[in-house]
XYZ file of C-alpha atoms in Angstrom:
545
model
C 35.195 62.648 -17.658
C 38.862 61.994 -18.517
C 41.394 60.913 -15.928
C 43.336 64.140 -16.468
C 40.309 66.398 -16.036
C 40.318 68.797 -13.149
C 37.109 67.375 -11.700
C 38.904 64.061 -11.127
C 41.488 65.764 -8.916
C 39.113 67.272 -6.330
C 40.063 65.845 -2.932
C 37.608 63.826 -0.916
C 37.311 63.129 2.828
C 40.477 61.630 4.289
C 42.865 63.199 1.782
C 45.854 64.684 3.616
C 47.023 68.064 2.309
C 50.617 67.166 3.211
C 50.623 64.768 0.237
C 50.598 67.723 -2.167
C 54.086 69.177 -1.378
C 55.934 65.915 -2.202
C 53.959 65.702 -5.457
C 55.139 69.216 -6.309
C 58.699 68.358 -5.242
C 58.702 65.278 -7.481
C 58.172 67.532 -10.500
C 60.408 70.405 -9.421
C 63.357 68.165 -8.523
C 63.236 66.770 -12.074
C 62.936 70.011 -14.027
C 65.441 71.647 -11.668
C 68.141 69.737 -13.562
C 68.025 72.724 -15.915
C 70.383 74.430 -13.437
C 72.850 71.558 -13.753
C 72.859 71.079 -17.528
C 76.375 72.517 -17.772
C 77.641 69.111 -16.560
C 77.094 67.957 -20.167
C 78.971 70.800 -21.886
C 82.539 69.484 -21.584
C 81.727 65.885 -22.656
C 79.599 67.161 -25.542
C 82.402 69.488 -26.662
C 84.448 66.372 -27.468
C 81.682 64.002 -28.586
C 83.508 63.350 -31.879
C 87.122 63.589 -30.730
C 86.360 61.633 -27.498
C 89.768 62.331 -25.909
C 89.897 65.978 -26.966
C 87.767 68.332 -29.022
C 87.952 68.065 -32.813
C 87.558 71.675 -33.942
C 85.561 72.618 -37.008
C 87.317 74.312 -39.904
C 87.868 78.041 -39.399
C 86.293 78.630 -42.809
C 83.053 76.906 -41.767
C 80.108 79.276 -41.282
C 77.957 79.255 -38.156
C 75.051 77.835 -40.160
C 77.266 75.031 -41.468
C 78.448 74.222 -37.925
C 74.822 73.708 -36.852
C 74.483 70.798 -39.297
C 78.072 69.522 -39.201
C 78.513 65.967 -37.951
C 82.277 65.564 -38.366
C 83.571 68.134 -35.850
C 82.821 69.006 -32.231
C 80.523 71.722 -30.916
C 81.807 74.796 -29.122
C 80.652 75.232 -25.533
C 79.269 78.632 -26.541
C 76.895 76.860 -28.959
C 75.817 74.413 -26.265
C 75.241 77.309 -23.873
C 72.306 78.471 -25.968
C 70.325 75.587 -24.472
C 70.742 77.129 -21.019
C 69.597 80.512 -22.316
C 66.583 78.940 -24.041
C 65.627 77.125 -20.823
C 64.903 80.284 -18.890
C 63.580 82.394 -21.744
C 61.104 79.625 -22.628
C 60.314 79.008 -18.954
C 59.128 82.594 -18.486
C 57.436 82.785 -21.879
C 55.518 79.509 -21.625
C 54.471 80.209 -18.041
C 53.077 83.580 -19.142
C 51.281 82.168 -22.208
C 49.751 79.041 -20.685
C 49.266 80.133 -17.071
C 45.566 80.862 -17.648
C 45.090 77.486 -19.347
C 46.653 75.805 -16.307
C 44.128 77.435 -13.961
C 41.256 76.067 -16.048
C 42.523 72.512 -16.614
C 44.155 71.998 -13.221
C 47.625 70.947 -12.040
C 47.354 67.286 -13.053
C 46.972 67.942 -16.784
C 49.620 70.690 -16.644
C 52.029 68.368 -14.820
C 51.310 65.600 -17.345
C 52.102 67.886 -20.295
C 55.203 69.187 -18.483
C 56.469 65.609 -18.087
C 55.910 64.883 -21.785
C 57.732 68.061 -22.820
C 60.676 67.838 -20.404
C 61.315 64.108 -20.807
C 60.422 64.105 -24.503
C 62.870 66.958 -24.980
C 65.627 64.885 -23.358
C 64.884 61.990 -25.732
C 65.023 64.296 -28.759
C 68.319 65.655 -27.419
C 69.604 62.093 -27.121
C 68.777 61.637 -30.795
C 70.585 64.889 -31.554
C 73.715 63.717 -29.716
C 73.568 60.293 -31.379
C 73.421 61.841 -34.881
C 75.568 64.824 -33.779
C 73.019 67.471 -34.773
C 72.958 70.356 -32.337
C 69.774 71.802 -33.817
C 67.939 68.726 -32.508
C 69.240 69.514 -29.020
C 68.103 73.125 -29.331
C 64.623 71.978 -30.360
C 64.485 69.081 -27.887
C 65.825 70.323 -24.572
C 65.868 74.034 -25.380
C 62.482 74.627 -27.021
C 60.263 71.687 -26.016
C 62.028 71.146 -22.701
C 61.792 74.877 -21.968
C 58.014 74.725 -22.353
C 57.995 71.772 -19.955
C 60.013 73.847 -17.499
C 57.463 76.666 -17.546
C 54.424 74.420 -17.112
C 56.114 72.244 -14.501
C 57.373 75.242 -12.535
C 53.970 76.907 -12.114
C 51.843 73.736 -11.994
C 51.731 73.467 -8.165
C 51.696 77.157 -7.217
C 47.983 77.948 -6.946
C 47.233 74.421 -5.691
C 49.672 74.706 -2.784
C 48.428 78.179 -1.891
C 44.834 76.918 -1.791
C 45.816 73.946 0.377
C 47.949 76.069 2.719
C 46.278 79.488 3.050
C 47.663 79.527 6.591
C 51.253 78.870 5.421
C 51.458 80.205 1.885
C 55.140 81.037 2.013
C 56.194 77.726 3.515
C 54.160 75.696 1.005
C 55.457 77.420 -2.112
C 58.937 77.537 -0.567
C 58.995 73.749 -0.303
C 58.129 73.258 -3.973
C 60.402 75.949 -5.363
C 63.172 74.645 -3.114
C 62.917 71.519 -5.251
C 63.657 73.459 -8.419
C 66.817 74.827 -6.841
C 67.757 71.349 -5.614
C 67.230 69.521 -8.888
C 70.814 70.050 -9.985
C 72.167 68.671 -6.704
C 70.629 65.332 -7.631
C 70.795 65.486 -11.422
C 74.404 66.637 -11.832
C 76.091 63.837 -9.835
C 73.626 61.310 -11.290
C 74.476 62.466 -14.818
C 78.194 62.332 -14.026
C 77.939 58.739 -12.787
C 75.839 57.685 -15.791
C 78.210 59.299 -18.315
C 81.174 57.513 -16.728
C 79.228 54.231 -16.865
C 78.302 54.583 -20.549
C 81.557 56.156 -21.753
C 83.620 54.076 -24.178
C 86.263 54.453 -26.887
C 83.590 55.608 -29.339
C 81.151 57.495 -27.070
C 81.265 60.021 -24.233
C 78.080 58.458 -22.842
C 75.829 61.525 -23.076
C 73.035 60.258 -25.328
C 72.615 57.129 -23.205
C 72.546 59.313 -20.080
C 69.813 61.475 -21.600
C 67.684 58.382 -22.275
C 68.084 56.959 -18.771
C 67.421 60.293 -17.078
C 64.378 60.898 -19.280
C 62.891 57.571 -18.156
C 63.656 58.211 -14.470
C 62.276 61.743 -14.623
C 59.155 60.580 -16.465
C 58.298 58.146 -13.654
C 58.800 60.777 -10.950
C 56.983 63.549 -12.817
C 54.015 61.324 -13.588
C 53.839 60.292 -9.937
C 53.826 63.964 -9.021
C 51.203 64.913 -11.600
C 48.833 62.132 -10.552
C 49.513 62.878 -6.890
C 48.056 66.376 -7.242
C 44.675 67.060 -5.648
C 42.817 70.338 -5.292
C 40.499 71.297 -2.414
C 36.777 71.864 -3.024
C 35.801 75.508 -3.406
C 35.300 77.072 0.012
C 37.578 74.653 1.865
C 39.865 76.009 4.578
C 41.976 74.390 7.314
C 40.091 73.585 10.481
C 40.239 76.435 12.974
C 41.975 78.837 10.569
C 40.764 82.443 10.350
C 41.425 84.299 7.063
C 44.098 86.994 7.643
C 41.935 89.810 6.248
C 39.630 89.509 9.219
C 42.647 90.132 11.445
C 43.273 93.561 9.915
C 46.131 92.755 7.474
C 45.389 95.146 4.624
C 48.032 93.626 2.346
C 46.170 90.303 2.182
C 42.950 90.413 0.188
C 40.022 88.013 0.137
C 39.054 89.179 -3.353
C 40.449 88.039 -6.683
C 41.952 89.712 -9.750
C 41.553 88.186 -13.219
C 44.841 87.428 -14.967
C 43.757 89.400 -18.028
C 43.795 92.624 -15.979
C 47.222 92.406 -14.342
C 49.122 94.119 -17.168
C 47.250 97.327 -16.318
C 47.714 97.223 -12.534
C 50.664 99.228 -11.122
C 51.268 96.762 -8.273
C 51.935 93.975 -10.763
C 54.720 95.956 -12.419
C 56.156 96.949 -9.059
C 56.336 93.291 -8.004
C 57.755 92.505 -11.472
C 60.557 95.011 -10.875
C 61.093 93.727 -7.316
C 61.635 90.176 -8.608
C 63.652 91.256 -11.660
C 66.079 93.420 -9.689
C 66.532 90.884 -6.878
C 67.169 88.083 -9.366
C 69.403 90.207 -11.629
C 71.712 90.965 -8.715
C 71.765 87.357 -7.483
C 72.142 85.702 -10.876
C 74.985 88.075 -11.684
C 76.896 86.752 -8.675
C 75.989 83.088 -9.110
C 77.159 83.118 -12.721
C 80.641 84.409 -11.810
C 81.071 82.993 -8.287
C 83.849 80.560 -9.160
C 86.135 82.893 -11.165
C 85.412 85.767 -8.760
C 86.671 83.798 -5.741
C 89.775 82.671 -7.640
C 90.689 86.055 -9.090
C 89.950 88.098 -5.967
C 91.922 85.923 -3.521
C 94.379 84.059 -5.742
C 97.095 82.456 -3.636
C 95.402 83.440 -0.342
C 93.163 80.395 -0.895
C 96.305 78.241 -0.588
C 97.872 80.232 2.237
C 100.390 82.069 0.032
C 100.438 85.790 -0.752
C 100.435 85.429 -4.550
C 98.099 87.056 -7.056
C 96.043 84.905 -9.415
C 98.120 85.821 -12.486
C 101.328 84.778 -10.717
C 100.162 81.282 -9.766
C 101.540 78.155 -11.392
C 99.294 75.797 -13.346
C 99.344 73.370 -10.422
C 98.307 76.110 -7.983
C 95.531 77.275 -10.321
C 94.239 73.724 -10.433
C 94.192 73.601 -6.631
C 92.231 76.838 -6.255
C 89.853 75.721 -9.035
C 88.964 72.741 -6.825
C 88.353 75.115 -3.898
C 86.160 77.311 -6.113
C 84.146 74.243 -7.171
C 83.475 73.531 -3.499
C 82.444 77.168 -3.061
C 79.974 76.838 -5.947
C 78.440 73.786 -4.298
C 78.161 75.583 -0.966
C 76.309 78.573 -2.404
C 73.964 76.165 -4.176
C 72.977 74.784 -0.775
C 72.261 78.292 0.499
C 70.247 78.985 -2.650
C 68.089 75.951 -1.861
C 67.830 76.471 1.890
C 66.981 80.138 1.428
C 63.950 79.214 -0.654
C 62.376 77.351 2.235
C 63.669 79.421 5.164
C 62.929 82.903 3.821
C 59.543 81.915 2.366
C 58.564 80.361 5.701
C 59.695 83.502 7.550
C 57.474 85.585 5.280
C 54.434 83.860 6.810
C 55.301 85.598 10.077
C 56.823 88.948 9.102
C 54.893 89.473 5.871
C 55.951 89.356 2.249
C 56.670 93.087 1.922
C 58.910 93.135 4.988
C 60.736 90.027 3.769
C 61.716 91.837 0.586
C 62.760 94.871 2.627
C 65.206 92.560 4.413
C 66.412 91.179 1.069
C 67.166 94.628 -0.298
C 68.581 96.304 2.823
C 70.714 93.363 3.978
C 71.611 92.578 0.365
C 72.842 96.140 -0.194
C 75.133 95.899 2.839
C 76.472 92.519 1.699
C 77.156 93.579 -1.905
C 78.965 96.702 -0.748
C 81.011 94.631 1.707
C 82.384 92.255 -0.950
C 85.056 94.659 -2.313
C 86.120 95.442 1.263
C 86.414 91.785 2.327
C 88.299 91.034 -0.901
C 90.775 93.863 -0.307
C 91.212 92.762 3.305
C 91.904 89.181 2.202
C 89.113 87.804 4.400
C 87.926 84.660 2.648
C 85.537 83.816 5.505
C 83.705 87.152 5.314
C 83.567 86.997 1.519
C 82.154 83.450 1.468
C 79.634 84.261 4.217
C 78.394 87.337 2.358
C 77.982 85.479 -0.942
C 76.173 82.582 0.771
C 73.692 84.991 2.384
C 73.217 86.795 -0.943
C 72.392 83.511 -2.661
C 69.990 82.526 0.124
C 68.040 85.726 -0.571
C 68.235 85.113 -4.321
C 66.475 81.778 -3.820
C 64.206 83.257 -1.160
C 62.992 85.870 -3.639
C 61.754 83.156 -6.004
C 59.993 81.260 -3.235
C 58.356 84.263 -1.566
C 56.903 85.944 -4.641
C 54.025 83.464 -5.296
C 52.681 84.112 -1.793
C 53.180 87.867 -2.325
C 51.029 87.636 -5.457
C 48.368 85.607 -3.650
C 48.233 88.216 -0.889
C 47.776 91.063 -3.361
C 45.772 89.509 -6.205
C 43.871 86.686 -4.508
C 44.194 82.956 -5.025
C 41.731 82.267 -7.837
C 44.219 82.882 -10.683
C 47.503 83.223 -8.810
C 49.173 80.492 -10.886
C 48.439 82.353 -14.112
C 49.547 85.673 -12.632
C 52.735 84.039 -11.363
C 53.323 82.727 -14.867
C 53.202 86.237 -16.300
C 55.472 87.515 -13.558
C 58.137 85.000 -14.547
C 58.915 87.144 -17.583
C 60.868 89.134 -14.982
C 63.091 86.072 -14.499
C 63.727 85.810 -18.239
C 64.698 89.494 -18.279
C 66.944 89.133 -15.228
C 68.640 86.117 -16.806
C 69.945 88.462 -19.500
C 70.433 91.659 -17.450
C 72.457 90.255 -14.524
C 75.086 88.265 -16.461
C 75.467 91.032 -19.059
C 76.280 93.609 -16.369
C 78.783 91.346 -14.612
C 80.470 89.890 -17.699
C 80.769 93.077 -19.726
C 81.909 95.211 -16.793
C 84.577 92.607 -16.041
C 85.819 92.562 -19.640
C 85.744 96.362 -19.877
C 87.795 96.850 -16.721
C 90.286 94.178 -17.745
C 90.717 96.017 -21.064
C 91.651 99.123 -19.069
C 94.429 97.200 -17.374
C 92.751 96.911 -13.978
C 94.096 94.085 -11.745
C 91.940 90.941 -11.748
C 91.395 91.141 -7.996
C 89.716 94.562 -8.438
C 87.600 94.112 -11.586
C 84.487 93.077 -9.639
C 84.362 96.084 -7.282
C 82.430 98.466 -9.528
C 80.134 95.626 -10.576
C 79.201 94.918 -6.957
C 78.337 98.599 -6.444
C 76.135 98.527 -9.570
C 74.322 95.426 -8.302
C 73.896 97.125 -4.914
C 72.286 99.993 -6.825
C 69.832 97.502 -8.341
C 68.775 96.598 -4.809
C 68.205 100.244 -3.863
C 65.811 100.606 -6.812
C 64.168 97.312 -5.848
C 63.687 98.549 -2.284
C 61.951 101.715 -3.521
C 59.654 99.658 -5.774
C 58.791 97.349 -2.885
C 57.990 100.248 -0.555
C 55.616 101.660 -3.197
C 53.469 98.501 -3.248
C 50.030 99.138 -1.747
C 46.827 97.058 -1.555
C 45.022 96.598 -4.891
C 42.254 99.111 -5.658
C 38.716 97.727 -5.425
C 38.010 98.409 -9.120
C 40.508 95.732 -10.228
C 38.826 92.816 -8.439
C 36.370 90.448 -10.091
C 32.719 91.010 -9.321
C 30.797 88.107 -7.730
C 29.335 87.315 -11.168
C 32.767 87.334 -12.822
C 34.196 85.164 -10.059
C 31.370 82.644 -10.411
C 31.964 82.510 -14.163
C 35.678 81.989 -13.675
C 35.060 79.203 -11.161
C 32.807 77.522 -13.669
C 35.547 77.719 -16.302
C 37.935 76.298 -13.721
C 35.529 73.394 -13.049
C 35.323 74.134 -9.339
C 32.726 72.577 -7.073
C 30.382 74.327 -4.626
C 29.520 77.891 -5.672
C 30.355 77.247 -9.323
C 28.220 74.117 -9.541
C 25.108 74.114 -7.340
C 24.342 70.527 -8.340
C 27.499 69.313 -6.608
C 27.737 70.039 -2.901
C 30.081 68.975 -0.150
C 28.601 68.541 3.304
C 30.119 70.373 6.257
C 31.012 67.015 7.801
C 32.886 65.866 4.678
C 34.544 69.276 4.297
C 35.923 68.993 7.847
C 37.489 65.622 6.983
C 39.379 66.993 3.977
C 42.985 68.040 4.476
C 44.022 65.624 7.209
C 43.966 61.924 7.980
C 44.633 59.215 5.423
C 47.243 56.477 5.565
C 50.405 57.464 7.493
C 52.354 54.894 5.448
C 51.407 56.552 2.145
C 52.334 59.936 3.588
C 55.749 58.781 4.791
C 56.533 56.924 1.557
C 55.591 59.987 -0.510
C 57.961 62.202 1.447
C 60.718 59.561 1.466
C 60.581 59.334 -2.342
C 61.652 62.985 -2.657
C 63.693 63.504 0.514
C 66.067 60.546 0.057
C 67.346 61.662 -3.406
C 67.636 65.248 -2.124
C 69.671 64.163 0.922
C 71.902 62.100 -1.380
C 72.552 65.137 -3.578
C 73.190 67.403 -0.591
C 75.657 64.927 0.960
C 77.688 64.817 -2.279
C 77.715 68.619 -2.456
C 78.848 68.898 1.164
C 81.711 66.499 0.469
C 82.862 68.700 -2.413
C 82.423 71.851 -0.319
C 84.574 70.457 2.505
C 87.692 71.551 0.612
C 86.812 75.156 1.566
C 87.417 74.414 5.230
C 90.672 72.478 4.964
């Protein structure tokens, strides 16, 4: 039996289930740097010129630019890495989600670490030789696969360890993905400044150092994963189905069947529409604040187009603080809303997202016209909290509807909704903005129609959510199919009658263990996160001056 095999990860007596969330956070905080990769764009756009960008010849074809090593890359070319991240995240999670359920979270986390960190090293080579295609393959393609596997690796494990707090458990891990950029971006900035010289912008060295740091943390997370024996449950916990909650099943759906189940597509639309609206705002938050309020941000009644270069620089700094602030709400919303869903239910949580979100989106044009920066900022922060909350709540929603046996694989397939939203949301916002500017509309008004369109997305999402009903009996696995699936998943107890866990040992699983190990595990992920949050708060303070 290999050290990465799933059988080696089954928890024994004395293992504390609260060791699993920091293991998941260790991986998610690393791959979450995908959100902060734009910190490299400006330095990379002048990797040859160093002081300023050295543009390629206007006669050079796009194909020639890919292999050129004597002129700098355009930021639009670098931006393809960001697009590839989230397309590959959804695609790889959908393709290999079933494999993950069979081999377990440790092997999936191990492969994710190799892909994500290996991709950074290949990108470092690409920067060193100035070949952007190596960056596309390294971070974009290989790193994107690592993102998908790393993102879904803890989902089913956490849900099985915390059947009593599904939302809270997945919220903690997915909070880490949102928080990765809070740590990675300032770390990358400090490293680039350290390695920068007269002949280098310091990016390839930064990639190498971050790859090594991330590899240590991700390996610690992967080898920290444990899974409970089949049939384990927290002491004194009663399964919700016995309490009359029809939306929470005790049966299980096989991942191969979900494409043909209406509820899957309804949840897919719920996630896609919620994310499309939120990602549309998050992608344009900085320019939207600047263009809508202009000189009001500095206490003068001047429109954006009438500001001096010095004034535009001042409001750009305020907008940067605003971006940091909404990032904090994005992270906090993942934990807070997912935890709330344990009490009010997943369906009701999404009702709140869509109803409150509709009111907030519609209010943005009004608060902009009224010149109320406080109301505008508050509305956007709440919107972004529900954007993050949607990501964190959906794994528990899937577990409620489809059972826990293959929830990681089903979640992987659902993430294709994220890939779709990553295209839909920005396209609506960006193209509507350009179209209205072409019509001569003032910059402070170009976002109004867009906000109403995004509010319409939420109305459709609300209708889809209200249509979600419990899964029909015919879609669940039979006892024979479930036993076969457990055998494929290498689970103990019912799947393997030769391996049994006594009732006494079962009662000792999930709690106990060394308090020192527990505290050190949490400190290893909390301290970097607090460091990143403190830096973001310092930058956000400019909003309140």
